[in-house]
Amino acid sequence: MTHYQAPKGVFDILPSYCFDQPDLSIASFWQHLEANCRQIADLYAFEEIRTPIFEHTEVFTRSSGEASDIVSKEMYTFQDKGMRLVSLRPEGTAGVARAVNEHHLLRKQGSPKLFYIGPFFRYDRPQAGRYRQFHQFGAEWIGTKDPLADVQMITMLLHLYKNLGLKNLNLMINSVGDLPSRERYKKALIEFLIPFKTALSEESQARLDKNPLRILDSKDPKDQKIVASAPALTSFLSSEAADHFHQVCEGLKTLHIPFTISDRLVRGLDYYTHTVFEITIQDNLQAQNAIGAGGRYDHLLKDLGGVETPAFGFATGMERILLAMIAQQQLPLEKKGPKFFFIPLDASSQLTSLALSDQLRKTGFSAELYMKNFKIQKGLQQAYFSQAEYAVIIGESERNEQKVQIKNLLTKKECALSFETLIESAGDLTAHFA
Ligand code: AMP
């Protein structure tokens, strides 16, 4: 028989009892992280949007640009049975922008603030911190061009990291300007790079015509040496773009948020205008130290068939956050079991346990019923393994007296309780163990 395994670059998220050390695949870590993301979204008044996992391929080619890495190399694209070209979403912004246009959200709410949590797909070389299915928490604020929107969204992401206990973060920001500034800069950059063309990496040579800005954030040391003396993007900004950037910097200073201006930071996608930012973390992510990023995209909605609408968004990789939290020991490892674990000692007691556990659940208390056999020791072993708070034991004599024998699995103290008392004081049983 074939023993099937998950495809390369993807992983399962499993119950905590599968692990004895912190691991990305522990479901409770994800629940903890997701709860924090939702709480932050709520604090900043963002509402959830869930878009499909696949879209018409054009949604991504029109938005990110044909020459971007994620479109040209990393997208999972296929023809469906109706011969339509569709792609698994490699990022979240394009799908959200498409949905905002399609459902006329701007007519209903002048500047929608939306967030999403979910899986994304990129065909990339798998390694620690880089997967083919990964998860992002992202947010988009659509319909405002105010630089203080940029500031608040950067702050929101940093606030999430802070709530999660992350340290050693660096915020880098830059402005890629408005479209005319960027075109002027592109020209100057190409002129600067042409004399070095043959000395550039093969990848950067190919980018020279199509996507020269990407050469600026190439990881290849040969390229980095050449671009170190390239003209800076910020000196090509129009006065409006320079003013926008200045206001973003002032806003961050007002909130005492440390940042570095990195004039090599351009981000890979065509749709960015004005502010772009990236947050890196120093600890042990095995080279994948970028945990979150984003920027302004004032033309994307129009490029996708809507009206010209300014917007700002970010996305943060959830695996990278978890890896950082594991490295910085910020994840709670304790598992929460059920409050009550019933151990019936015969068939009739099993029915009584079934009825009592049903009553407890309906009043809001978690309960589990041991069903493998009627052996008290085995039942107790399972109760400890499940990390239950109380074992509730019922045999013939207890049943006859309408009572249960209850054991606090932490203190090991025991007492007898009537069925009524168990149900009525399930929320706080401490007094009965005195
Ligand atoms: P990007 O759209 O490439 O800037 O991605 C935003 C964030 O998603 C990054 O900062 C990473 O934290 C995360 N990310 C991007 N690609 C991957 C991947 N292949 N595996 C895991 N996380 C990723």
Tab-separated table of C-alpha atoms and ligand atoms in Angstrom:
chain	number	residue	atom	x	y	z
A	1	MET	CA	0.000	0.000	0.000
A	2	THR	CA	1.242	3.487	-0.835
A	3	HIS	CA	1.934	5.539	2.241
A	4	TYR	CA	0.819	9.026	1.239
A	5	GLN	CA	2.585	12.117	2.455
A	6	ALA	CA	1.671	15.791	2.151
A	7	PRO	CA	3.298	17.484	-0.881
A	8	LYS	CA	6.654	19.183	-0.441
A	9	GLY	CA	6.498	22.632	1.152
A	10	VAL	CA	3.152	22.205	2.933
A	11	PHE	CA	2.393	20.910	6.414
A	12	ASP	CA	-0.441	19.755	8.619
A	13	ILE	CA	-1.524	21.598	11.733
A	14	LEU	CA	-2.109	18.937	14.362
A	15	PRO	CA	-3.450	18.571	17.917
A	16	SER	CA	-0.997	19.514	20.653
A	17	TYR	CA	-0.604	15.953	21.965
A	18	CYS	CA	1.378	15.090	18.805
A	19	PHE	CA	4.315	17.136	20.075
A	20	ASP	CA	6.569	17.377	23.058
A	21	GLN	CA	8.384	20.493	21.945
A	22	PRO	CA	7.299	23.767	20.321
A	23	ASP	CA	6.592	23.219	16.678
A	24	LEU	CA	4.889	25.136	13.849
A	25	SER	CA	2.330	22.357	13.496
A	26	ILE	CA	0.713	22.810	16.916
A	27	ALA	CA	-2.911	23.867	16.456
A	28	SER	CA	-3.122	25.778	19.761
A	29	PHE	CA	-0.273	28.094	18.616
A	30	TRP	CA	-2.339	28.978	15.570
A	31	GLN	CA	-5.436	29.572	17.652
A	32	HIS	CA	-3.476	31.864	19.967
A	33	LEU	CA	-2.045	33.804	17.025
A	34	GLU	CA	-5.341	34.049	15.157
A	35	ALA	CA	-7.108	35.303	18.292
A	36	ASN	CA	-4.474	38.043	18.631
A	37	CYS	CA	-4.853	39.036	14.963
A	38	ARG	CA	-8.614	39.312	15.351
A	39	GLN	CA	-8.240	41.330	18.530
A	40	ILE	CA	-5.894	43.818	16.836
A	41	ALA	CA	-8.197	44.087	13.821
A	42	ASP	CA	-11.030	44.881	16.208
A	43	LEU	CA	-9.003	47.518	18.099
A	44	TYR	CA	-8.320	49.361	14.849
A	45	ALA	CA	-11.890	48.845	13.552
A	46	PHE	CA	-11.147	46.505	10.635
A	47	GLU	CA	-13.800	44.044	9.487
A	48	GLU	CA	-13.165	40.603	8.121
A	49	ILE	CA	-13.302	39.741	4.436
A	50	ARG	CA	-12.914	36.205	3.072
A	51	THR	CA	-12.152	35.953	-0.599
A	52	PRO	CA	-11.789	32.726	-2.599
A	53	ILE	CA	-8.576	30.758	-2.593
A	54	PHE	CA	-8.432	30.918	-6.377
A	55	GLU	CA	-9.162	33.776	-8.752
A	56	HIS	CA	-8.984	34.364	-12.486
A	57	THR	CA	-5.248	34.477	-13.199
A	58	GLU	CA	-5.633	37.938	-14.683
A	59	VAL	CA	-6.511	39.382	-11.259
A	60	PHE	CA	-2.931	38.646	-10.208
A	61	THR	CA	-1.154	39.403	-13.490
A	62	ARG	CA	-2.917	42.767	-13.777
A	63	SER	CA	-2.167	43.727	-10.199
A	64	SER	CA	1.250	42.371	-9.251
A	65	GLY	CA	2.622	42.738	-12.777
A	66	GLU	CA	3.743	40.040	-15.248
A	67	ALA	CA	7.386	40.612	-14.379
A	68	SER	CA	7.002	40.244	-10.610
A	69	ASP	CA	8.521	37.104	-9.084
A	70	ILE	CA	5.270	35.862	-7.680
A	71	VAL	CA	3.510	36.036	-11.047
A	72	SER	CA	6.348	35.017	-13.335
A	73	LYS	CA	7.768	32.188	-11.236
A	74	GLU	CA	5.741	31.277	-8.203
A	75	MET	CA	2.064	31.113	-9.091
A	76	TYR	CA	0.098	27.843	-9.116
A	77	THR	CA	-1.851	28.360	-12.334
A	78	PHE	CA	-4.072	25.837	-14.074
A	79	GLN	CA	-6.878	25.551	-16.559
A	80	ASP	CA	-10.154	24.346	-15.056
A	81	LYS	CA	-12.518	22.004	-16.879
A	82	GLY	CA	-14.224	25.006	-18.476
A	83	MET	CA	-10.829	26.027	-19.946
A	84	ARG	CA	-10.615	29.113	-17.742
A	85	LEU	CA	-7.192	30.094	-16.506
A	86	VAL	CA	-7.243	30.315	-12.711
A	87	SER	CA	-4.534	30.671	-10.053
A	88	LEU	CA	-4.242	29.852	-6.379
A	89	ARG	CA	-3.876	33.197	-4.653
A	90	PRO	CA	-0.204	34.085	-4.040
A	91	GLU	CA	-1.111	37.190	-2.017
A	92	GLY	CA	-4.214	38.838	-0.576
A	93	THR	CA	-4.467	42.405	-1.817
A	94	ALA	CA	-5.518	41.660	-5.412
A	95	GLY	CA	-8.444	39.446	-4.357
A	96	VAL	CA	-9.626	42.022	-1.821
A	97	ALA	CA	-9.417	44.820	-4.409
A	98	ARG	CA	-11.343	42.684	-6.882
A	99	ALA	CA	-14.042	42.017	-4.269
A	100	VAL	CA	-14.280	45.697	-3.280
A	101	ASN	CA	-14.862	46.615	-6.939
A	102	GLU	CA	-17.240	43.759	-7.639
A	103	HIS	CA	-19.480	44.418	-4.624
A	104	HIS	CA	-19.233	48.226	-4.804
A	105	LEU	CA	-18.055	48.387	-1.203
A	106	LEU	CA	-16.929	51.975	-1.703
A	107	ARG	CA	-20.504	53.028	-2.367
A	108	LYS	CA	-21.642	51.353	0.837
A	109	GLN	CA	-18.798	52.533	3.042
A	110	GLY	CA	-16.566	55.381	1.829
A	111	SER	CA	-13.338	53.890	3.130
A	112	PRO	CA	-13.631	50.198	3.951
A	113	LYS	CA	-11.139	48.784	6.449
A	114	LEU	CA	-10.805	45.078	5.827
A	115	PHE	CA	-8.710	42.261	7.233
A	116	TYR	CA	-8.156	38.631	6.271
A	117	ILE	CA	-6.541	35.524	7.678
A	118	GLY	CA	-5.921	32.537	5.435
A	119	PRO	CA	-3.692	30.380	3.279
A	120	PHE	CA	-1.667	31.580	0.285
A	121	PHE	CA	0.300	29.618	-2.270
A	122	ARG	CA	3.652	30.186	-3.915
A	123	TYR	CA	5.779	27.690	-5.778
A	124	ASP	CA	9.074	28.553	-4.186
A	125	ARG	CA	12.027	26.503	-2.917
A	126	PRO	CA	10.817	25.219	0.457
A	127	GLN	CA	13.024	25.936	3.466
A	128	ALA	CA	12.517	26.964	7.083
A	129	GLY	CA	10.205	29.976	7.004
A	130	ARG	CA	9.371	29.520	3.316
A	131	TYR	CA	6.536	27.225	2.358
A	132	ARG	CA	4.370	26.511	-0.667
A	133	GLN	CA	1.215	26.928	1.346
A	134	PHE	CA	1.670	29.575	4.004
A	135	HIS	CA	-0.686	31.816	5.955
A	136	GLN	CA	-1.020	35.549	6.208
A	137	PHE	CA	-2.864	38.013	8.360
A	138	GLY	CA	-3.401	41.066	6.196
A	139	ALA	CA	-5.330	44.312	6.307
A	140	GLU	CA	-6.344	46.838	3.676
A	141	TRP	CA	-7.616	50.376	4.212
A	142	ILE	CA	-9.247	51.439	0.994
A	143	GLY	CA	-10.388	54.927	0.013
A	144	THR	CA	-8.001	57.166	1.944
A	145	LYS	CA	-4.863	58.835	0.735
A	146	ASP	CA	-4.050	60.430	4.066
A	147	PRO	CA	-0.446	59.680	5.143
A	148	LEU	CA	-1.756	59.145	8.677
A	149	ALA	CA	-3.553	56.045	7.370
A	150	ASP	CA	-0.107	54.690	6.421
A	151	VAL	CA	1.136	55.525	9.921
A	152	GLN	CA	-1.811	53.876	11.667
A	153	MET	CA	-1.520	50.695	9.664
A	154	ILE	CA	2.200	50.342	10.294
A	155	THR	CA	1.463	50.975	13.977
A	156	MET	CA	-1.278	48.348	13.948
A	157	LEU	CA	1.106	45.672	12.690
A	158	LEU	CA	3.779	46.607	15.233
A	159	HIS	CA	1.089	46.570	17.917
A	160	LEU	CA	0.240	42.965	16.985
A	161	TYR	CA	3.898	41.926	17.282
A	162	LYS	CA	4.157	43.698	20.629
A	163	ASN	CA	1.039	41.955	21.976
A	164	LEU	CA	2.579	38.647	20.933
A	165	GLY	CA	5.701	39.480	22.926
A	166	LEU	CA	8.055	39.791	19.927
A	167	LYS	CA	11.273	41.730	20.340
A	168	ASN	CA	14.196	42.839	18.184
A	169	LEU	CA	12.099	44.149	15.316
A	170	ASN	CA	13.293	46.612	12.687
A	171	LEU	CA	10.964	48.808	10.695
A	172	MET	CA	12.273	49.963	7.327
A	173	ILE	CA	10.338	52.409	5.214
A	174	ASN	CA	10.771	54.064	1.863
A	175	SER	CA	8.752	55.912	-0.730
A	176	VAL	CA	8.526	54.626	-4.290
A	177	GLY	CA	6.751	57.878	-5.168
A	178	ASP	CA	3.808	58.497	-7.426
A	179	LEU	CA	3.798	57.155	-10.985
A	180	PRO	CA	5.610	60.111	-12.641
A	181	SER	CA	8.332	60.077	-9.938
A	182	ARG	CA	8.765	56.355	-10.410
A	183	GLU	CA	9.000	56.568	-14.200
A	184	ARG	CA	11.657	59.274	-13.909
A	185	TYR	CA	13.569	57.148	-11.450
A	186	LYS	CA	13.277	53.978	-13.561
A	187	LYS	CA	14.861	55.802	-16.491
A	188	ALA	CA	17.718	57.128	-14.359
A	189	LEU	CA	18.278	53.701	-12.824
A	190	ILE	CA	18.435	51.963	-16.193
A	191	GLU	CA	20.919	54.581	-17.431
A	192	PHE	CA	23.028	53.996	-14.340
A	193	LEU	CA	22.907	50.191	-14.624
A	194	ILE	CA	23.505	49.740	-18.358
A	195	PRO	CA	27.314	50.166	-18.137
A	196	PHE	CA	27.349	47.392	-15.468
A	197	LYS	CA	24.962	45.097	-17.311
A	198	THR	CA	27.320	42.161	-17.815
A	199	ALA	CA	28.515	42.341	-14.206
A	200	LEU	CA	24.963	41.947	-12.866
A	201	SER	CA	23.539	38.547	-11.888
A	202	GLU	CA	21.679	36.736	-14.637
A	203	GLU	CA	18.372	37.395	-12.911
A	204	SER	CA	19.047	41.125	-12.638
A	205	GLN	CA	20.118	41.328	-16.272
A	206	ALA	CA	16.727	39.936	-17.202
A	207	ARG	CA	15.048	42.470	-14.910
A	208	LEU	CA	16.858	45.430	-16.378
A	209	ASP	CA	14.194	46.140	-18.991
A	210	LYS	CA	11.120	44.685	-17.355
A	211	ASN	CA	11.400	45.428	-13.656
A	212	PRO	CA	14.617	47.374	-12.950
A	213	LEU	CA	13.493	48.490	-9.476
A	214	ARG	CA	13.672	44.900	-8.285
A	215	ILE	CA	17.442	44.932	-8.898
A	216	LEU	CA	17.664	47.272	-5.922
A	217	ASP	CA	16.594	44.624	-3.456
A	218	SER	CA	18.490	41.745	-5.091
A	219	LYS	CA	20.131	39.457	-2.533
A	220	ASP	CA	23.061	38.708	-4.884
A	221	PRO	CA	26.280	40.263	-3.491
A	222	LYS	CA	27.428	41.236	-7.044
A	223	ASP	CA	24.240	43.210	-7.583
A	224	GLN	CA	24.331	44.700	-4.103
A	225	LYS	CA	27.815	46.068	-4.723
A	226	ILE	CA	26.702	47.760	-7.951
A	227	VAL	CA	23.438	49.207	-6.651
A	228	ALA	CA	25.158	50.592	-3.547
A	229	SER	CA	26.117	53.632	-5.607
A	230	ALA	CA	22.905	53.828	-7.679
A	231	PRO	CA	20.902	57.061	-7.452
A	232	ALA	CA	18.443	57.109	-4.539
A	233	LEU	CA	14.747	56.886	-5.302
A	234	THR	CA	13.888	59.539	-2.722
A	235	SER	CA	15.777	62.216	-4.663
A	236	PHE	CA	13.407	61.683	-7.637
A	237	LEU	CA	10.188	62.253	-5.720
A	238	SER	CA	7.760	64.927	-6.881
A	239	SER	CA	7.052	67.570	-4.237
A	240	GLU	CA	3.672	65.953	-3.504
A	241	ALA	CA	5.263	62.516	-3.041
A	242	ALA	CA	8.049	63.979	-0.893
A	243	ASP	CA	5.455	65.731	1.256
A	244	HIS	CA	3.450	62.520	1.711
A	245	PHE	CA	6.571	60.679	2.807
A	246	HIS	CA	7.569	63.486	5.156
A	247	GLN	CA	4.170	63.307	6.856
A	248	VAL	CA	4.472	59.546	7.281
A	249	CYS	CA	7.874	59.993	8.953
A	250	GLU	CA	6.490	62.740	11.194
A	251	GLY	CA	3.522	60.567	12.211
A	252	LEU	CA	5.827	57.686	13.160
A	253	LYS	CA	8.008	60.067	15.168
A	254	THR	CA	4.938	61.404	16.978
A	255	LEU	CA	4.141	57.852	18.076
A	256	HIS	CA	7.814	57.275	19.048
A	257	ILE	CA	8.142	54.413	16.585
A	258	PRO	CA	11.763	53.855	15.587
A	259	PHE	CA	12.324	53.349	11.846
A	260	THR	CA	15.056	53.387	9.237
A	261	ILE	CA	14.640	54.889	5.808
A	262	SER	CA	15.969	52.363	3.329
A	263	ASP	CA	16.187	53.781	-0.179
A	264	ARG	CA	16.838	50.278	-1.543
A	265	LEU	CA	13.462	49.005	-0.323
A	266	VAL	CA	11.107	48.808	-3.304
A	267	ARG	CA	9.029	45.618	-2.775
A	268	GLY	CA	8.418	43.254	-5.617
A	269	LEU	CA	5.034	44.218	-6.935
A	270	ASP	CA	4.103	46.769	-9.565
A	271	TYR	CA	1.165	48.181	-7.707
A	272	TYR	CA	2.943	50.075	-4.940
A	273	THR	CA	3.002	53.889	-4.839
A	274	HIS	CA	4.349	56.236	-2.142
A	275	THR	CA	5.032	54.486	1.176
A	276	VAL	CA	6.427	50.941	1.279
A	277	PHE	CA	7.624	49.231	4.435
A	278	GLU	CA	9.065	46.016	5.710
A	279	ILE	CA	9.513	44.676	9.232
A	280	THR	CA	12.329	42.252	9.929
A	281	ILE	CA	13.222	40.345	13.066
A	282	GLN	CA	16.719	39.494	14.160
A	283	ASP	CA	16.208	36.088	15.733
A	284	ASN	CA	16.859	32.725	14.281
A	285	LEU	CA	14.500	32.531	11.337
A	286	GLN	CA	17.255	30.971	9.255
A	287	ALA	CA	17.576	33.810	6.790
A	288	GLN	CA	13.813	34.364	6.445
A	289	ASN	CA	13.840	37.418	8.648
A	290	ALA	CA	11.108	39.444	6.885
A	291	ILE	CA	7.956	38.938	8.911
A	292	GLY	CA	5.651	41.611	7.596
A	293	ALA	CA	5.422	44.179	4.859
A	294	GLY	CA	3.106	46.413	2.934
A	295	GLY	CA	2.544	49.739	1.360
A	296	ARG	CA	0.314	52.148	-0.485
A	297	TYR	CA	-1.346	51.219	-3.759
A	298	ASP	CA	-3.284	54.165	-5.153
A	299	HIS	CA	-3.982	52.774	-8.633
A	300	LEU	CA	-4.688	49.097	-8.084
A	301	LEU	CA	-8.480	49.344	-7.877
A	302	LYS	CA	-8.544	51.265	-11.141
A	303	ASP	CA	-6.156	48.776	-12.779
A	304	LEU	CA	-8.648	46.062	-11.819
A	305	GLY	CA	-11.551	47.851	-13.515
A	306	GLY	CA	-12.773	50.072	-10.669
A	307	VAL	CA	-12.456	53.781	-10.073
A	308	GLU	CA	-9.200	55.455	-9.072
A	309	THR	CA	-9.047	54.810	-5.292
A	310	PRO	CA	-6.125	55.312	-2.927
A	311	ALA	CA	-5.400	52.496	-0.489
A	312	PHE	CA	-2.860	51.102	1.933
A	313	GLY	CA	-2.319	47.527	3.100
A	314	PHE	CA	-0.031	45.090	4.860
A	315	ALA	CA	0.432	41.351	5.179
A	316	THR	CA	2.354	39.396	7.738
A	317	GLY	CA	3.463	35.781	7.436
A	318	MET	CA	1.932	33.733	10.241
A	319	GLU	CA	4.509	30.921	10.063
A	320	ARG	CA	7.276	33.485	10.409
A	321	ILE	CA	5.570	35.034	13.426
A	322	LEU	CA	5.259	31.604	15.038
A	323	LEU	CA	8.897	30.743	14.280
A	324	ALA	CA	9.942	34.013	15.884
A	325	MET	CA	7.708	33.344	18.884
A	326	ILE	CA	9.213	29.873	19.269
A	327	ALA	CA	12.732	31.331	19.002
A	328	GLN	CA	11.875	34.021	21.560
A	329	GLN	CA	9.933	31.568	23.773
A	330	GLN	CA	6.721	33.507	23.580
A	331	LEU	CA	4.301	30.642	23.020
A	332	PRO	CA	2.170	29.143	25.778
A	333	LEU	CA	2.713	25.389	25.659
A	334	GLU	CA	-0.009	24.283	28.063
A	335	LYS	CA	-2.903	22.487	26.540
A	336	LYS	CA	-6.402	23.030	27.859
A	337	GLY	CA	-8.365	19.830	28.408
A	338	PRO	CA	-12.079	19.387	29.190
A	339	LYS	CA	-13.374	20.537	32.561
A	340	PHE	CA	-15.042	17.201	33.369
A	341	PHE	CA	-13.968	13.705	32.374
A	342	PHE	CA	-16.616	11.091	33.161
A	343	ILE	CA	-15.508	7.542	34.022
A	344	PRO	CA	-18.510	5.203	34.211
A	345	LEU	CA	-17.936	1.829	35.839
A	346	ASP	CA	-20.795	-0.117	34.244
A	347	ALA	CA	-23.265	0.155	31.370
A	348	SER	CA	-26.035	1.862	33.361
A	349	SER	CA	-23.575	4.365	34.831
A	350	GLN	CA	-22.476	5.078	31.294
A	351	LEU	CA	-26.007	6.234	30.437
A	352	THR	CA	-26.125	8.353	33.617
A	353	SER	CA	-22.739	9.865	32.649
A	354	LEU	CA	-24.029	10.516	29.161
A	355	ALA	CA	-27.007	12.430	30.576
A	356	LEU	CA	-24.905	14.410	33.091
A	357	SER	CA	-22.237	15.338	30.535
A	358	ASP	CA	-24.999	16.441	28.168
A	359	GLN	CA	-26.469	18.701	30.874
A	360	LEU	CA	-23.048	20.166	31.684
A	361	ARG	CA	-22.253	20.908	28.048
A	362	LYS	CA	-25.622	22.591	27.614
A	363	THR	CA	-24.841	24.874	30.537
A	364	GLY	CA	-21.484	25.761	28.979
A	365	PHE	CA	-19.007	23.345	30.610
A	366	SER	CA	-16.807	21.068	28.531
A	367	ALA	CA	-17.155	17.402	29.291
A	368	GLU	CA	-15.760	14.171	27.916
A	369	LEU	CA	-16.990	10.623	28.411
A	370	TYR	CA	-14.616	7.639	28.715
A	371	MET	CA	-16.020	4.868	26.536
A	372	LYS	CA	-13.297	2.270	26.050
A	373	ASN	CA	-14.036	0.042	29.071
A	374	PHE	CA	-15.313	0.300	32.639
A	375	LYS	CA	-11.892	0.241	34.304
A	376	ILE	CA	-11.281	3.062	36.716
A	377	GLN	CA	-7.465	3.056	36.399
A	378	LYS	CA	-7.535	3.159	32.611
A	379	GLY	CA	-10.163	5.896	32.751
A	380	LEU	CA	-8.052	7.974	35.127
A	381	GLN	CA	-4.983	7.542	32.915
A	382	GLN	CA	-6.982	8.867	29.977
A	383	ALA	CA	-8.349	11.746	32.087
A	384	TYR	CA	-4.791	12.830	32.972
A	385	PHE	CA	-3.700	12.459	29.348
A	386	SER	CA	-6.619	14.667	28.239
A	387	GLN	CA	-5.535	17.236	30.834
A	388	ALA	CA	-9.024	17.335	32.268
A	389	GLU	CA	-9.633	19.396	35.384
A	390	TYR	CA	-11.893	16.880	37.169
A	391	ALA	CA	-12.488	13.143	36.834
A	392	VAL	CA	-16.113	12.239	37.576
A	393	ILE	CA	-16.508	8.609	38.592
A	394	ILE	CA	-19.885	6.852	38.632
A	395	GLY	CA	-20.459	3.208	39.610
A	396	GLU	CA	-23.429	1.289	40.896
A	397	SER	CA	-23.314	2.635	44.481
A	398	GLU	CA	-22.950	6.262	43.320
A	399	ARG	CA	-25.836	5.790	40.939
A	400	ASN	CA	-28.043	4.369	43.669
A	401	GLU	CA	-27.316	7.408	45.828
A	402	GLN	CA	-27.672	9.861	42.915
A	403	LYS	CA	-24.112	10.997	43.531
A	404	VAL	CA	-20.774	11.151	41.743
A	405	GLN	CA	-17.285	10.689	43.097
A	406	ILE	CA	-15.255	13.637	41.812
A	407	LYS	CA	-11.465	14.049	41.779
A	408	ASN	CA	-9.547	17.266	41.227
A	409	LEU	CA	-6.759	16.003	38.961
A	410	LEU	CA	-4.396	18.793	39.944
A	411	THR	CA	-4.694	18.630	43.752
A	412	LYS	CA	-5.704	14.923	43.753
A	413	LYS	CA	-8.406	15.741	46.343
A	414	GLU	CA	-11.690	13.836	46.123
A	415	CYS	CA	-15.243	14.305	47.333
A	416	ALA	CA	-18.769	13.066	46.696
A	417	LEU	CA	-21.349	15.373	45.119
A	418	SER	CA	-25.016	14.940	44.353
A	419	PHE	CA	-26.002	15.151	40.699
A	420	GLU	CA	-27.761	18.464	41.388
A	421	THR	CA	-24.786	20.005	43.158
A	422	LEU	CA	-22.487	18.963	40.320
A	423	ILE	CA	-24.690	20.695	37.760
A	424	GLU	CA	-25.519	23.739	39.893
A	425	SER	CA	-22.004	24.522	41.095
A	426	ALA	CA	-20.040	23.303	38.047
A	427	GLY	CA	-18.578	26.802	37.613
A	428	ASP	CA	-16.815	26.762	40.980
A	429	LEU	CA	-16.396	23.527	42.885
A	430	THR	CA	-13.569	24.643	45.171
A	431	ALA	CA	-15.773	24.920	48.286
A	432	HIS	CA	-16.662	21.211	48.037
A	433	PHE	CA	-13.048	20.101	48.304
A	434	ALA	CA	-12.305	22.018	51.510
B	1	AMP	P1	5.237	39.426	0.605
B	1	AMP	O1	3.917	39.612	-0.045
B	1	AMP	O2	6.179	38.550	-0.177
B	1	AMP	O3	5.889	40.640	1.128
B	1	AMP	O4	4.891	38.569	1.897
B	1	AMP	C1	4.399	39.130	3.083
B	1	AMP	C2	4.827	38.260	4.232
B	1	AMP	O5	4.362	36.929	4.037
B	1	AMP	C3	6.357	38.123	4.339
B	1	AMP	O6	6.887	39.153	5.117
B	1	AMP	C4	6.495	36.797	4.996
B	1	AMP	O7	6.354	36.936	6.391
B	1	AMP	C5	5.335	35.990	4.468
B	1	AMP	N1	5.697	35.097	3.356
B	1	AMP	C6	5.853	35.411	2.059
B	1	AMP	N2	6.155	34.301	1.329
B	1	AMP	C7	6.181	33.269	2.197
B	1	AMP	C8	6.419	31.871	2.067
B	1	AMP	N3	6.675	31.304	0.877
B	1	AMP	N4	6.369	31.115	3.182
B	1	AMP	C9	6.099	31.665	4.386
B	1	AMP	N5	5.850	32.964	4.569
B	1	AMP	C10	5.892	33.771	3.498
